[in-house]
mmCIF file of C-alpha atoms and ligand atoms in Angstrom:
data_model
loop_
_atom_site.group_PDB
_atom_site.id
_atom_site.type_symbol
_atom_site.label_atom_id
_atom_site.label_comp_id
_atom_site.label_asym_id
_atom_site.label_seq_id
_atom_site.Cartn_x
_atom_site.Cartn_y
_atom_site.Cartn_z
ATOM 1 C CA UNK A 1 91.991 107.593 94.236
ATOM 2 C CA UNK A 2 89.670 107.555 91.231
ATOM 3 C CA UNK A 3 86.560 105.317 91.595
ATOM 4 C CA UNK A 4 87.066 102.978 88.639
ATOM 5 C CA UNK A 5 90.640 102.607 89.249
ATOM 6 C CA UNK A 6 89.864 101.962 92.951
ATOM 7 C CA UNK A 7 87.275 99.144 92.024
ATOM 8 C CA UNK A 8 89.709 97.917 89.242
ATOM 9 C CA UNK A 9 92.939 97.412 91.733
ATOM 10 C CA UNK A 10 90.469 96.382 94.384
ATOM 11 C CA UNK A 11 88.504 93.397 91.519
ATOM 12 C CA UNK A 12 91.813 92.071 90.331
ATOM 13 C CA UNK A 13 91.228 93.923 87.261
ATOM 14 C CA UNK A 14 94.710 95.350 86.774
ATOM 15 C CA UNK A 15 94.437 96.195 82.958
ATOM 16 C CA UNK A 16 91.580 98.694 83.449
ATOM 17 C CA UNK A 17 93.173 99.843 86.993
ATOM 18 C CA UNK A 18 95.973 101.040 84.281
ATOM 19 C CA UNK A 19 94.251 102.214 82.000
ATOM 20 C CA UNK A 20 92.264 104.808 83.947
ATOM 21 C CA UNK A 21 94.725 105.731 85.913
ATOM 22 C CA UNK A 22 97.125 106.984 83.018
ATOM 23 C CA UNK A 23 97.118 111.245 83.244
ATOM 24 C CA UNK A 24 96.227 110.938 87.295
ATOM 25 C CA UNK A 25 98.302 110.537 90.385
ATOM 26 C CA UNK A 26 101.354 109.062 89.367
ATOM 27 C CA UNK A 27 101.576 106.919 92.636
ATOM 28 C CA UNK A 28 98.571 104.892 91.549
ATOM 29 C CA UNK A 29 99.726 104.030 87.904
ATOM 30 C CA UNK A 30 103.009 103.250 89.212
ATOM 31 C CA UNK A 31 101.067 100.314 91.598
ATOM 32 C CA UNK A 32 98.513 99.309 88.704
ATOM 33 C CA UNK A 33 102.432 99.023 86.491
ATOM 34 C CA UNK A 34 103.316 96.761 89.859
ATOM 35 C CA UNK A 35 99.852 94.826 89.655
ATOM 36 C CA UNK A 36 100.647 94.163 86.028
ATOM 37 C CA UNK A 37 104.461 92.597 86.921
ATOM 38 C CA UNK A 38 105.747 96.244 84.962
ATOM 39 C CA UNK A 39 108.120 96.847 87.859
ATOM 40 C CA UNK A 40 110.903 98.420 85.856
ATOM 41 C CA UNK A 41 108.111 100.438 84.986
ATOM 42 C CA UNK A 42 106.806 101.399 88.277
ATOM 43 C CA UNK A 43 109.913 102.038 89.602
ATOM 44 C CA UNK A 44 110.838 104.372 87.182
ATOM 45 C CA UNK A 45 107.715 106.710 87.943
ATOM 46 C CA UNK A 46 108.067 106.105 91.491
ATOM 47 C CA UNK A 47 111.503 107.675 91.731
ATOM 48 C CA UNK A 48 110.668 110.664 89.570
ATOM 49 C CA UNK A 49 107.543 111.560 91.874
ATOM 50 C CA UNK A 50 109.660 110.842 94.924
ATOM 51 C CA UNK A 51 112.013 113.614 93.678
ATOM 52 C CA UNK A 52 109.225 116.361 94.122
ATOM 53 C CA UNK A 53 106.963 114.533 96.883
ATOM 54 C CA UNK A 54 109.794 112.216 98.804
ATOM 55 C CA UNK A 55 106.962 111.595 101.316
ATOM 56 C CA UNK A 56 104.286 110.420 99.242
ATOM 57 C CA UNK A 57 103.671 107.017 100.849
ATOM 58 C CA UNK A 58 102.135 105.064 98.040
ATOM 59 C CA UNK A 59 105.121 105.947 96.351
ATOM 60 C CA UNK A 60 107.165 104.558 98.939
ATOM 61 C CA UNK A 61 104.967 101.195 99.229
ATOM 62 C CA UNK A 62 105.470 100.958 95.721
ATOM 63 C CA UNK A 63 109.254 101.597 95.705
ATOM 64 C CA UNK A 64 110.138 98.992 98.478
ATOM 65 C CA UNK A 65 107.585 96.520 96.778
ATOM 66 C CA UNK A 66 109.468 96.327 93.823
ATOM 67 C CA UNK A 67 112.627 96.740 94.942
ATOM 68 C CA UNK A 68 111.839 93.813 97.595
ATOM 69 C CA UNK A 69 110.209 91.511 94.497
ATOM 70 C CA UNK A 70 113.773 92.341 92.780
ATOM 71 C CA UNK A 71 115.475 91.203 95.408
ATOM 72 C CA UNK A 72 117.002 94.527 96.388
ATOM 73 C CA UNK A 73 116.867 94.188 100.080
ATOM 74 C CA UNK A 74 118.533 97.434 101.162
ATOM 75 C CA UNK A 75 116.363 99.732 98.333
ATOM 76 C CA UNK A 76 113.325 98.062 99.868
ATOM 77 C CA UNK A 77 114.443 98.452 103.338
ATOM 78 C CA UNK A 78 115.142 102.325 102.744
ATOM 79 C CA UNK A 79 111.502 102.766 101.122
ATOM 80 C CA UNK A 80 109.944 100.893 104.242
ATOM 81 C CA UNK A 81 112.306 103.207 106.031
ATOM 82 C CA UNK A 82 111.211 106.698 104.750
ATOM 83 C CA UNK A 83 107.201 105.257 105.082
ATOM 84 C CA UNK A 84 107.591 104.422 108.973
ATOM 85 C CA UNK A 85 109.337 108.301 108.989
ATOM 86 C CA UNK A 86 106.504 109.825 107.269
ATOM 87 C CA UNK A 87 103.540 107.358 108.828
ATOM 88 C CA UNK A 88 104.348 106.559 112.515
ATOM 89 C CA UNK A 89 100.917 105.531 113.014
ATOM 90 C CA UNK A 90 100.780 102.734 110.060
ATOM 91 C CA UNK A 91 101.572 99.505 112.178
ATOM 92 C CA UNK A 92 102.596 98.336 108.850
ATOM 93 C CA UNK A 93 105.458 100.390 108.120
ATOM 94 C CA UNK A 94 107.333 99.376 111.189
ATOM 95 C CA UNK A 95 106.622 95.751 110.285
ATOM 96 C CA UNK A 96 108.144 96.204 106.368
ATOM 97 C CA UNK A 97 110.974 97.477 107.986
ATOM 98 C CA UNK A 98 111.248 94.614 110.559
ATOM 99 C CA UNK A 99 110.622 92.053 107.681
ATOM 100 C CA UNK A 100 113.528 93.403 105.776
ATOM 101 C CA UNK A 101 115.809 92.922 108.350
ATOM 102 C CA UNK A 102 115.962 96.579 109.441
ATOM 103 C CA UNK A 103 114.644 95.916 113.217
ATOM 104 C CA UNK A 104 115.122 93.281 116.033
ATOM 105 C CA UNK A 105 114.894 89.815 114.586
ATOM 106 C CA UNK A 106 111.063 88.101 114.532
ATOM 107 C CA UNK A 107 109.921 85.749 111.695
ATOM 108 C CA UNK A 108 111.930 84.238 109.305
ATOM 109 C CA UNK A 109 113.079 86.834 106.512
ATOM 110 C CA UNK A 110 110.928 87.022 103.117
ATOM 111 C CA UNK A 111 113.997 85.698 101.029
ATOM 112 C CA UNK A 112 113.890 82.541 103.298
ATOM 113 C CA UNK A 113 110.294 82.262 102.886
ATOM 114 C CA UNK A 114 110.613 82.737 98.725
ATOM 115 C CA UNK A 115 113.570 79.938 98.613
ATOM 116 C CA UNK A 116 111.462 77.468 101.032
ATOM 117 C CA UNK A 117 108.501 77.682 99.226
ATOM 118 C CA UNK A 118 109.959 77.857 95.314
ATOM 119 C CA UNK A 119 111.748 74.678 96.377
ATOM 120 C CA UNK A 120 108.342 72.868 97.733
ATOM 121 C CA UNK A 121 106.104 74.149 95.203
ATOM 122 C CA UNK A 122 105.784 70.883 93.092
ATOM 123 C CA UNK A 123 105.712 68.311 95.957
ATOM 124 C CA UNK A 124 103.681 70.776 98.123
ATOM 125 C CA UNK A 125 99.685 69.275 97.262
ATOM 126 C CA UNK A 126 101.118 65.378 97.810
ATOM 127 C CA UNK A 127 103.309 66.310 100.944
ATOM 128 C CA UNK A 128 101.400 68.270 102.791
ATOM 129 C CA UNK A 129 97.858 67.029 102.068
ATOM 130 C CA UNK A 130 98.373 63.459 102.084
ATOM 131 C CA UNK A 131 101.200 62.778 104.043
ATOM 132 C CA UNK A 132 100.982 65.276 106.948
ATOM 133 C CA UNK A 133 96.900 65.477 107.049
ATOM 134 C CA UNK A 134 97.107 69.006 106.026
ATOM 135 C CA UNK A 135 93.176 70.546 106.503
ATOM 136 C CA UNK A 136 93.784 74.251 106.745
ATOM 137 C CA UNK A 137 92.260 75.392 103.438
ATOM 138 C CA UNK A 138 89.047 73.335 104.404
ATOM 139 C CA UNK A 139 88.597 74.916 107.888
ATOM 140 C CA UNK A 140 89.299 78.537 106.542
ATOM 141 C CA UNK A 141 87.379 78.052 103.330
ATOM 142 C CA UNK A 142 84.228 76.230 106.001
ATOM 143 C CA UNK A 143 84.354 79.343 107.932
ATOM 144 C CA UNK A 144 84.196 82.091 105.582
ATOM 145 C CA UNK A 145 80.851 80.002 103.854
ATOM 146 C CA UNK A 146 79.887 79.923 107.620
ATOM 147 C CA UNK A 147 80.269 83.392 108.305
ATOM 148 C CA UNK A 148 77.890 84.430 105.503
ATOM 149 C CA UNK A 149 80.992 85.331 103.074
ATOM 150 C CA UNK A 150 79.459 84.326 99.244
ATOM 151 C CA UNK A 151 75.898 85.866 100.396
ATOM 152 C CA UNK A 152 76.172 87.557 97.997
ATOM 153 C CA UNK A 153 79.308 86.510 96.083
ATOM 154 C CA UNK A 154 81.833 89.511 96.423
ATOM 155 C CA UNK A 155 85.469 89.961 96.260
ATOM 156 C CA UNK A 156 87.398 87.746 98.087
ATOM 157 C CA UNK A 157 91.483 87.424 98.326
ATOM 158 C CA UNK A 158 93.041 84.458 99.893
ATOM 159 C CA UNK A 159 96.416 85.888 101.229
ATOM 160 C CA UNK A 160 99.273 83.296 100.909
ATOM 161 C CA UNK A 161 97.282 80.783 98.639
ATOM 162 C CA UNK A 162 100.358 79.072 97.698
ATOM 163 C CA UNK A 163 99.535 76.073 95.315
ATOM 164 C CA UNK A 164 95.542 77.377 95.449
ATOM 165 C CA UNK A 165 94.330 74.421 97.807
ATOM 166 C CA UNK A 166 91.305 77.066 99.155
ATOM 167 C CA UNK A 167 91.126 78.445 95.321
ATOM 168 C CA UNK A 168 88.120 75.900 94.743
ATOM 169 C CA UNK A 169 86.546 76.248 97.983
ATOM 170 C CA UNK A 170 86.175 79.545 97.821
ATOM 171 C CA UNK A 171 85.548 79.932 94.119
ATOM 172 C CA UNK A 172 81.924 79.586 94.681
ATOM 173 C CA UNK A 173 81.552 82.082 97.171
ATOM 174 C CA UNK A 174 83.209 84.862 95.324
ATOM 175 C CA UNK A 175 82.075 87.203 92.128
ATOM 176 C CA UNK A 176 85.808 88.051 91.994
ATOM 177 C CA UNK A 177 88.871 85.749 93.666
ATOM 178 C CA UNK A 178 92.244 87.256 94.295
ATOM 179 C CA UNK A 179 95.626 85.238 95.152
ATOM 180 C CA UNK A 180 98.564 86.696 96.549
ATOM 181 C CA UNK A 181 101.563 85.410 97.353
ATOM 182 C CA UNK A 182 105.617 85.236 97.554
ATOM 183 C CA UNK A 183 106.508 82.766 95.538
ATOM 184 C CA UNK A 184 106.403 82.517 92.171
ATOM 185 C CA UNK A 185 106.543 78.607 91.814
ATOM 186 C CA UNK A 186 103.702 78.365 94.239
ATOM 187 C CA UNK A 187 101.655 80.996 92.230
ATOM 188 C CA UNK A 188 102.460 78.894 88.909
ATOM 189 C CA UNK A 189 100.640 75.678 90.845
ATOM 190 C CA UNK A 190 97.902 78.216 91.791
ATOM 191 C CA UNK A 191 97.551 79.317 87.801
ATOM 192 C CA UNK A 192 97.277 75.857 86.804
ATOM 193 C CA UNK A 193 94.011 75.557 88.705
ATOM 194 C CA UNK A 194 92.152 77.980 86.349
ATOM 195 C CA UNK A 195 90.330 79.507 89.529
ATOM 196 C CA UNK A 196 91.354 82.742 90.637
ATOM 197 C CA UNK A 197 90.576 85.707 88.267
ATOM 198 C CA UNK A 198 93.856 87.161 89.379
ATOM 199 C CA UNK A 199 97.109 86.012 91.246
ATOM 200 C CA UNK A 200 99.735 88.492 92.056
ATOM 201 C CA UNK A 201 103.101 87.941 93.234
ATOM 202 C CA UNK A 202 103.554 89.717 96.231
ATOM 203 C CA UNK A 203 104.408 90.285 99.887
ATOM 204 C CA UNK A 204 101.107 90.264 101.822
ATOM 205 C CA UNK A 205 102.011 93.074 103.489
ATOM 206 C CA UNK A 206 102.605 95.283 100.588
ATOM 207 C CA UNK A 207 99.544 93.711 99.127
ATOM 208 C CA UNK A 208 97.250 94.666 102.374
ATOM 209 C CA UNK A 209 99.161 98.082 102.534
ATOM 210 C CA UNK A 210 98.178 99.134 98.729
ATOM 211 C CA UNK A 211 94.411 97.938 98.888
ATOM 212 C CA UNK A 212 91.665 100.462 98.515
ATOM 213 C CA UNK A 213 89.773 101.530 101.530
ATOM 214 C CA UNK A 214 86.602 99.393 102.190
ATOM 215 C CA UNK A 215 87.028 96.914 98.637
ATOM 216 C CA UNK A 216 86.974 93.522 99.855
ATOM 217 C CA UNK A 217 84.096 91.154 101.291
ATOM 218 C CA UNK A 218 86.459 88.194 102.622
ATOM 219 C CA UNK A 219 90.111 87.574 103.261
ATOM 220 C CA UNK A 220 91.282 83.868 103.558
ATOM 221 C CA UNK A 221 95.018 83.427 105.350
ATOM 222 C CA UNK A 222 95.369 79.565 105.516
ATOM 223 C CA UNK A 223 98.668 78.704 107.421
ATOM 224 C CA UNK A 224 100.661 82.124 106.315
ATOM 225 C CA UNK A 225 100.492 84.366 108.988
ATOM 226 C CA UNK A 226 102.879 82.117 110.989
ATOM 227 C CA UNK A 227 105.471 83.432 108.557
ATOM 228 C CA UNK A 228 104.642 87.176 109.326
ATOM 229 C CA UNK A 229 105.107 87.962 112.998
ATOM 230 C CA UNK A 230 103.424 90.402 114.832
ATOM 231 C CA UNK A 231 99.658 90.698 113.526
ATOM 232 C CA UNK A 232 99.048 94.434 114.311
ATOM 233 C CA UNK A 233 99.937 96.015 110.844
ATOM 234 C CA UNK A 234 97.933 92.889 109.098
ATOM 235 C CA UNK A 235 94.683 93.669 111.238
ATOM 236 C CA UNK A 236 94.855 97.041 110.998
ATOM 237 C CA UNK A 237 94.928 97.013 107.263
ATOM 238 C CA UNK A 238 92.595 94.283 107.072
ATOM 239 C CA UNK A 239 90.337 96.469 108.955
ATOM 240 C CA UNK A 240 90.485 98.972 106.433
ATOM 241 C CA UNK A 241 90.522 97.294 103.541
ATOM 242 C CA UNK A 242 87.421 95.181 104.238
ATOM 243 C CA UNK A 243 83.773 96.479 103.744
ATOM 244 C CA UNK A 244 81.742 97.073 107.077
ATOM 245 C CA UNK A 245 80.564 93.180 107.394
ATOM 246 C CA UNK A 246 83.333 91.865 105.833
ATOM 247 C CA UNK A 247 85.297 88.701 107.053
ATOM 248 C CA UNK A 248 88.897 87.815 107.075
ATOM 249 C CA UNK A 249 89.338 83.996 108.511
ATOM 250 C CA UNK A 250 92.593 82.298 109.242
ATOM 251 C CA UNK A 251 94.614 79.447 110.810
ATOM 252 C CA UNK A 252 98.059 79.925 112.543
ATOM 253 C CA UNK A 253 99.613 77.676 115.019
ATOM 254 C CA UNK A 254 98.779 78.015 118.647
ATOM 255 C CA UNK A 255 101.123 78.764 121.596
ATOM 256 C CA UNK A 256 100.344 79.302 125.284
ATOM 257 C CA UNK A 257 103.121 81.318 125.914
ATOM 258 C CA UNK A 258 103.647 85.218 125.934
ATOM 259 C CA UNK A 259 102.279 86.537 122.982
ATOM 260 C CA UNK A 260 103.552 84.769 119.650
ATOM 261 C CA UNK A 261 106.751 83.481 119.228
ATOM 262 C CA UNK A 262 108.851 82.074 116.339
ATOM 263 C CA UNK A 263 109.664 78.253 116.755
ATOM 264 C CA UNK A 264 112.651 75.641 116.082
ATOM 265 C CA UNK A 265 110.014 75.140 112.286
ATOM 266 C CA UNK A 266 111.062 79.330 111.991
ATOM 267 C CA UNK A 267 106.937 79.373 111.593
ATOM 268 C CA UNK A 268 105.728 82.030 114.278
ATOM 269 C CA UNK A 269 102.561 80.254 117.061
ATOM 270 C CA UNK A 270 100.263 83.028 118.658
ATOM 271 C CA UNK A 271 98.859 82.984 122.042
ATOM 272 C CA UNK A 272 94.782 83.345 122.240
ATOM 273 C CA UNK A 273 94.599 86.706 123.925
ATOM 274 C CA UNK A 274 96.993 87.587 121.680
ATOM 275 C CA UNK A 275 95.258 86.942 118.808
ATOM 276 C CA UNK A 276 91.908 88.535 120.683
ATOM 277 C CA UNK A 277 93.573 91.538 121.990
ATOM 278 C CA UNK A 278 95.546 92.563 118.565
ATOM 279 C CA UNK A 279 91.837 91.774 117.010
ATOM 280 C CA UNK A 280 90.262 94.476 119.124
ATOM 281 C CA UNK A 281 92.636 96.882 119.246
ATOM 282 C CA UNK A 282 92.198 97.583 115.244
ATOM 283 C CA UNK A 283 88.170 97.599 115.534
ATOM 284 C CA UNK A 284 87.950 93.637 114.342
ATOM 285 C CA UNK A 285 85.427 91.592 116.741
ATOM 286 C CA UNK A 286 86.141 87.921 116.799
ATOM 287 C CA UNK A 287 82.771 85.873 115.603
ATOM 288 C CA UNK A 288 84.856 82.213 116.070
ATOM 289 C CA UNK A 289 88.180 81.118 118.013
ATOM 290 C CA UNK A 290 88.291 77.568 117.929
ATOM 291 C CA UNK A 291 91.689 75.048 118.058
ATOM 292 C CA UNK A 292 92.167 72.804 115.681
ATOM 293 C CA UNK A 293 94.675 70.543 114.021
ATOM 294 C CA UNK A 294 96.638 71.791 110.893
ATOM 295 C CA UNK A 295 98.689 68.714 109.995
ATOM 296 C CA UNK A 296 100.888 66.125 111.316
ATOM 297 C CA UNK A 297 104.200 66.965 112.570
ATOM 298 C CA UNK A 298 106.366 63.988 113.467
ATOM 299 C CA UNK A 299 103.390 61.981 113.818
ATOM 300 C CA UNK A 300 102.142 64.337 116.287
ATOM 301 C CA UNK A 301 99.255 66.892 115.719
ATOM 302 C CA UNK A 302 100.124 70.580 115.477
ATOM 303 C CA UNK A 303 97.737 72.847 117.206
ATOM 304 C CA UNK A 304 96.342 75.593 115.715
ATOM 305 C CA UNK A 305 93.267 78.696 115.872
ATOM 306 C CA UNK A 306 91.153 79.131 113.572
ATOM 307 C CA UNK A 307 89.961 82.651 113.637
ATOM 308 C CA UNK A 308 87.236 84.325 112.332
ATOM 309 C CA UNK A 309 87.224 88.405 112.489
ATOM 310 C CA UNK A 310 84.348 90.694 111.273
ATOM 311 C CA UNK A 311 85.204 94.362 110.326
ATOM 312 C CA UNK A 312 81.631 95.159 112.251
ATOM 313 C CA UNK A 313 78.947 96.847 109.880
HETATM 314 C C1 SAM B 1 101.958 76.734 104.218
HETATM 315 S S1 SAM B 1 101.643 77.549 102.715
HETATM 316 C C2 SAM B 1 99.871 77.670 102.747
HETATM 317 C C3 SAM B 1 99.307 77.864 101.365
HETATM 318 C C4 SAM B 1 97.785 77.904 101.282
HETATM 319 N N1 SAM B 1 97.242 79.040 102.012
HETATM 320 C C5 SAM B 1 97.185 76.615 101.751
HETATM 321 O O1 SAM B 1 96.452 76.609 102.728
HETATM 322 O O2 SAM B 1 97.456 75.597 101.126
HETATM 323 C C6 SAM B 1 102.157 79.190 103.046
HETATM 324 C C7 SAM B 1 102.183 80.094 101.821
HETATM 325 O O3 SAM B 1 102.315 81.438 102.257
HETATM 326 C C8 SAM B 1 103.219 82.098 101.406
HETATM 327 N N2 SAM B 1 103.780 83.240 102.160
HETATM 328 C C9 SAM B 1 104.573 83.206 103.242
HETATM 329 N N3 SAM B 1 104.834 84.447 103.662
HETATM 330 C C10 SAM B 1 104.168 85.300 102.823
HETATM 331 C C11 SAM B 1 104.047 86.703 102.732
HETATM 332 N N4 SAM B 1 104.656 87.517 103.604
HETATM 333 N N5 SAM B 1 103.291 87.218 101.742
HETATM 334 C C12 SAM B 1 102.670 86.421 100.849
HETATM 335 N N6 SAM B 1 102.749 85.069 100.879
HETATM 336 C C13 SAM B 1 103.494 84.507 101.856
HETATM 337 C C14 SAM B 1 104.238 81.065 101.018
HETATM 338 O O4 SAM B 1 104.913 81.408 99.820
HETATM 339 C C15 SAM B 1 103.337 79.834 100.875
HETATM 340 O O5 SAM B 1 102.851 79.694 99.565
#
């Protein structure tokens, strides 16, 4: 991929990300059409390039993206399909295709998770903050200024930032801030807060799986990973999306048995060597496992990690 365009997806900067990537690869101005919310757009040149290179796998992550954000499940599923066909080693594929219902049942299914959160967006702050104690976006957005992330200020996306609770936390530690999430009412709460320099409505996964190689200082994934399952293909692309020294801190909820499993709240908890063992295996070292407390749940305190991986420099 072309520098500037690289550096232009990578900032947040979708208009430039477009505009220099007119005349190359179609792939990559078909996902700076997606960045932009031109999905008609980017479908259109997807398809044609698939019909001379039906392996190309940005294609194919661009494809299911926007046939997934248009609610075409089965169109998304067969993209996700083809991409675990054509890269068997991308944890990531196999996970698309799990979280479009094409593989054995693990987290709740990203229309759930759209509906859910749409529905909650304009009670979310009140609920969750001040009636069940809510404290994740402090204790991610404390660790990342902990781990050194805003030293200097760099490019930092908060995966699943919902409403924006981290947004001003980590505003100060970033030269460039990045939401992404599913839900469009959520992101609209986010927007209001006039701090992220770009939000995009998106599945994290596609999100992680279209990032340039080596482009971001610091994720942030404050109580969303609960809602992905298995955390291989997210490490793995995390790995390779972050710069050598880059951070990505999160909170999920805590389990002591087997290795994560989805609960009666259809959130997913993780187990601790889990969580250590998934780290490792995709080159992350773990710089802080701690439990903590991520709200109130019938009066009773939820327990969670909070994680802090380093892609090592
Ligand atoms: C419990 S809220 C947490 C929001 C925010 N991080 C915070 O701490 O306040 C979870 C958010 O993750 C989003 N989400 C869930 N699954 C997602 C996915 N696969 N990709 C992107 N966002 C997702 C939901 O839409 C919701 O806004």
């Amino acid at each position: 991929m072309d520098a500037t365009v690289a550096t232009a997806l990578a900032e947040g900067d979708f208009r430039t990300a477009l505009e220099a990537s007119v005349g190359g690869p179609p792939p990559v101005e078909a996902l700076a059409l997606e960045r932009l919310g031109r999905i008609d757009e980017a479908l259109a040149l997807c398809d044609a390039y698939l019909a001379t290179a039906p392996g190309d796998a940005l294609a194919l992550l661009v494809k299911s993206a926007v046939h997934a954000r248009r609610g075409e499940r089965m169109g998304a599923l067969e993209a996700a399909q083809r991409l675990a066909e054509v890269s068997p080693d991308r944890a990531v594929a196999h996970q698309l295709v799990t979280s479009l219902g094409g593989g054995s049942f693990e987290a709740p299914l990203r229309g759930e998770v759209v509906t859910l959160f749409d529905a909650y967006a304009d009670s979310f702050d009140a609920h969750l903050v001040e009636v069940l104690g809510y404290r994740g976006h402090e204790a991610v957005a404390d660790a990342l200024a902990a781990a050194g992330a805003g030293n200097p200020p760099g490019v930092i996306v908060d995966l699943g930032c919902g409403t924006g609770l981290c947004g001003p936390m980590l505003r100060p530690l970033a030269r460039r801030l990045i939401g992404v999430d599913l839900s469009s009412g959520m992101l609209a709460a986010a927007r209001m807060r006039g701090v992220y320099d770009a939000l995009l409505e998106a599945d994290l996964l596609y999100a992680l799986a279209t990032w340039p190689d080596a482009s971001v200082d610091a994720f942030a994934a404050a109580d969303v990973l609960g809602y992905i399952g298995a955390l291989s293909g997210v490490f793995a692309e995390a790995a390779r999306v972050l710069r050598p020294g880059g951070h990505f801190v999160f909170t999920v909820e805590a389990t002591t048995k087997g290795a994560w499993r989805l609960g009666p709240s259809r959130r997913v908890a993780y187990t601790e060597p889990y969580v250590r063992e998934t780290a490792a295996a995709n080159g992350l070292v773990v710089r802080r496992h701690e439990a903590v407390t991520l709200r109130r749940e019938e009066r009773v305190g939820v327990a969670a990690w909070l994680t802090a991986l380093e892609r090592p420099a």
